[in-house]
Amino acid sequence: MADGTLMTARARSPDARLGLDEAIARLEAGKGEGLVVDLGEGRTATASGHRGEEGLLQRLRGHRMMVALASGAADLSQFSTHSGVLKVAPLVQEILDAAGHRD
């Protein structure tokens, strides 16, 4: 990641894993200590780096949004504002533009 914090992915015991939505809910409630999040296809994520659980929460939210964009399930209507009202980073705008032009 740009700030040097990583969302590590490694194989763990399947019984200790949480799904993405449940993990986000726990982190938002401040109960995320020691979470192992199942990202699918045998990959997991845990808090690491100096941002710890807050960094993991932000990365999981981003992962959830990217999965929703890729599947077409994201509601992009909130981004249809007047020019100059919504400020986003250029790379984010590029992703939103691409997602809005799906065939």
PDB file of C-alpha atoms in Angstrom:
ATOM      1  CA  MET A   1       0.000   0.000   0.000  1.00  0.00           C
ATOM      2  CA  ALA A   2       1.106   3.586  -0.491  1.00  0.00           C
ATOM      3  CA  ASP A   3       1.645   4.219   3.229  1.00  0.00           C
ATOM      4  CA  GLY A   4       3.748   1.073   3.664  1.00  0.00           C
ATOM      5  CA  THR A   5       1.006  -0.896   5.444  1.00  0.00           C
ATOM      6  CA  LEU A   6       0.126  -4.255   3.955  1.00  0.00           C
ATOM      7  CA  MET A   7      -3.005  -6.380   3.949  1.00  0.00           C
ATOM      8  CA  THR A   8      -1.262  -9.722   4.161  1.00  0.00           C
ATOM      9  CA  ALA A   9      -2.822 -12.783   2.604  1.00  0.00           C
ATOM     10  CA  ARG A  10      -1.873 -16.232   3.885  1.00  0.00           C
ATOM     11  CA  ALA A  11      -3.484 -19.629   4.376  1.00  0.00           C
ATOM     12  CA  ARG A  12      -4.991 -20.292   7.818  1.00  0.00           C
ATOM     13  CA  SER A  13      -7.277 -22.813   9.457  1.00  0.00           C
ATOM     14  CA  PRO A  14     -10.756 -22.528   7.855  1.00  0.00           C
ATOM     15  CA  ASP A  15     -12.541 -22.658  11.224  1.00  0.00           C
ATOM     16  CA  ALA A  16     -10.841 -19.455  12.447  1.00  0.00           C
ATOM     17  CA  ARG A  17     -11.857 -17.314   9.458  1.00  0.00           C
ATOM     18  CA  LEU A  18     -14.564 -14.678   9.224  1.00  0.00           C
ATOM     19  CA  GLY A  19     -16.358 -13.538   6.097  1.00  0.00           C
ATOM     20  CA  LEU A  20     -15.730 -10.058   4.744  1.00  0.00           C
ATOM     21  CA  ASP A  21     -18.972  -8.435   5.946  1.00  0.00           C
ATOM     22  CA  GLU A  22     -18.773  -9.972   9.421  1.00  0.00           C
ATOM     23  CA  ALA A  23     -15.141  -8.909   9.782  1.00  0.00           C
ATOM     24  CA  ILE A  24     -15.960  -5.328   8.754  1.00  0.00           C
ATOM     25  CA  ALA A  25     -18.848  -5.233  11.246  1.00  0.00           C
ATOM     26  CA  ARG A  26     -16.600  -6.447  14.065  1.00  0.00           C
ATOM     27  CA  LEU A  27     -13.865  -3.975  13.206  1.00  0.00           C
ATOM     28  CA  GLU A  28     -16.397  -1.123  13.081  1.00  0.00           C
ATOM     29  CA  ALA A  29     -17.659  -2.184  16.530  1.00  0.00           C
ATOM     30  CA  GLY A  30     -14.110  -2.139  17.909  1.00  0.00           C
ATOM     31  CA  LYS A  31     -14.015  -5.924  18.344  1.00  0.00           C
ATOM     32  CA  GLY A  32     -11.450  -6.808  15.716  1.00  0.00           C
ATOM     33  CA  GLU A  33      -8.517  -8.051  17.757  1.00  0.00           C
ATOM     34  CA  GLY A  34      -6.891 -11.065  16.148  1.00  0.00           C
ATOM     35  CA  LEU A  35      -9.304 -11.312  13.209  1.00  0.00           C
ATOM     36  CA  VAL A  36      -8.519 -13.588  10.300  1.00  0.00           C
ATOM     37  CA  VAL A  37     -10.611 -12.555   7.293  1.00  0.00           C
ATOM     38  CA  ASP A  38     -11.428 -14.987   4.483  1.00  0.00           C
ATOM     39  CA  LEU A  39     -10.868 -13.226   1.158  1.00  0.00           C
ATOM     40  CA  GLY A  40     -11.729 -16.320  -0.889  1.00  0.00           C
ATOM     41  CA  GLU A  41      -9.663 -18.765  -2.910  1.00  0.00           C
ATOM     42  CA  GLY A  42      -7.686 -19.773   0.190  1.00  0.00           C
ATOM     43  CA  ARG A  43      -6.489 -16.233   0.955  1.00  0.00           C
ATOM     44  CA  THR A  44      -6.871 -14.501   4.310  1.00  0.00           C
ATOM     45  CA  ALA A  45      -6.121 -11.040   5.673  1.00  0.00           C
ATOM     46  CA  THR A  46      -5.021  -9.921   9.136  1.00  0.00           C
ATOM     47  CA  ALA A  47      -4.112  -6.572  10.681  1.00  0.00           C
ATOM     48  CA  SER A  48      -0.457  -5.740  10.217  1.00  0.00           C
ATOM     49  CA  GLY A  49       1.701  -2.664  10.094  1.00  0.00           C
ATOM     50  CA  HIS A  50       1.522   0.470  12.159  1.00  0.00           C
ATOM     51  CA  ARG A  51      -2.175   1.175  11.373  1.00  0.00           C
ATOM     52  CA  GLY A  52      -3.277  -2.204  12.750  1.00  0.00           C
ATOM     53  CA  GLU A  53      -7.028  -2.775  12.867  1.00  0.00           C
ATOM     54  CA  GLU A  54      -7.894   0.640  11.399  1.00  0.00           C
ATOM     55  CA  GLY A  55      -5.712  -0.099   8.382  1.00  0.00           C
ATOM     56  CA  LEU A  56      -7.283  -3.531   7.979  1.00  0.00           C
ATOM     57  CA  LEU A  57     -10.778  -2.017   8.173  1.00  0.00           C
ATOM     58  CA  GLN A  58     -10.024   0.517   5.435  1.00  0.00           C
ATOM     59  CA  ARG A  59      -8.483  -2.115   3.205  1.00  0.00           C
ATOM     60  CA  LEU A  60     -11.403  -4.501   3.700  1.00  0.00           C
ATOM     61  CA  ARG A  61     -13.856  -1.712   2.847  1.00  0.00           C
ATOM     62  CA  GLY A  62     -11.869  -1.048  -0.316  1.00  0.00           C
ATOM     63  CA  HIS A  63     -11.757  -4.761  -1.135  1.00  0.00           C
ATOM     64  CA  ARG A  64     -15.544  -5.004  -0.681  1.00  0.00           C
ATOM     65  CA  MET A  65     -16.068  -2.021  -2.996  1.00  0.00           C
ATOM     66  CA  MET A  66     -13.762  -3.459  -5.662  1.00  0.00           C
ATOM     67  CA  VAL A  67     -15.575  -6.812  -5.498  1.00  0.00           C
ATOM     68  CA  ALA A  68     -18.906  -4.992  -5.846  1.00  0.00           C
ATOM     69  CA  LEU A  69     -17.622  -2.953  -8.789  1.00  0.00           C
ATOM     70  CA  ALA A  70     -16.266  -6.058 -10.499  1.00  0.00           C
ATOM     71  CA  SER A  71     -19.547  -7.914 -10.075  1.00  0.00           C
ATOM     72  CA  GLY A  72     -21.726  -4.975 -11.118  1.00  0.00           C
ATOM     73  CA  ALA A  73     -23.429  -4.900  -7.712  1.00  0.00           C
ATOM     74  CA  ALA A  74     -22.148  -1.451  -6.681  1.00  0.00           C
ATOM     75  CA  ASP A  75     -24.641   1.424  -6.667  1.00  0.00           C
ATOM     76  CA  LEU A  76     -22.788   4.249  -8.380  1.00  0.00           C
ATOM     77  CA  SER A  77     -25.798   6.599  -8.488  1.00  0.00           C
ATOM     78  CA  GLN A  78     -24.422   8.594  -5.548  1.00  0.00           C
ATOM     79  CA  PHE A  79     -21.465   9.587  -7.739  1.00  0.00           C
ATOM     80  CA  SER A  80     -23.641  11.243 -10.365  1.00  0.00           C
ATOM     81  CA  THR A  81     -23.210  14.739  -8.946  1.00  0.00           C
ATOM     82  CA  HIS A  82     -22.532  18.024 -10.676  1.00  0.00           C
ATOM     83  CA  SER A  83     -19.017  18.567 -11.908  1.00  0.00           C
ATOM     84  CA  GLY A  84     -16.737  19.914  -9.192  1.00  0.00           C
ATOM     85  CA  VAL A  85     -18.978  18.898  -6.267  1.00  0.00           C
ATOM     86  CA  LEU A  86     -17.457  15.495  -5.557  1.00  0.00           C
ATOM     87  CA  LYS A  87     -13.679  15.486  -5.176  1.00  0.00           C
ATOM     88  CA  VAL A  88     -11.935  12.137  -5.623  1.00  0.00           C
ATOM     89  CA  ALA A  89      -8.409  11.117  -6.504  1.00  0.00           C
ATOM     90  CA  PRO A  90      -7.763  10.804 -10.262  1.00  0.00           C
ATOM     91  CA  LEU A  91      -7.272   7.015 -10.087  1.00  0.00           C
ATOM     92  CA  VAL A  92     -10.536   6.627  -8.140  1.00  0.00           C
ATOM     93  CA  GLN A  93     -12.326   8.743 -10.747  1.00  0.00           C
ATOM     94  CA  GLU A  94     -10.894   6.513 -13.467  1.00  0.00           C
ATOM     95  CA  ILE A  95     -12.302   3.416 -11.716  1.00  0.00           C
ATOM     96  CA  LEU A  96     -15.710   5.044 -11.241  1.00  0.00           C
ATOM     97  CA  ASP A  97     -15.808   6.171 -14.876  1.00  0.00           C
ATOM     98  CA  ALA A  98     -14.924   2.681 -16.084  1.00  0.00           C
ATOM     99  CA  ALA A  99     -17.555   1.096 -13.828  1.00  0.00           C
ATOM    100  CA  GLY A 100     -20.189   3.577 -15.024  1.00  0.00           C
ATOM    101  CA  HIS A 101     -19.567   2.679 -18.684  1.00  0.00           C
ATOM    102  CA  ARG A 102     -20.301  -1.030 -18.391  1.00  0.00           C
ATOM    103  CA  ASP A 103     -21.946  -2.648 -21.398  1.00  0.00           C
TER     104      ASP A 103
END
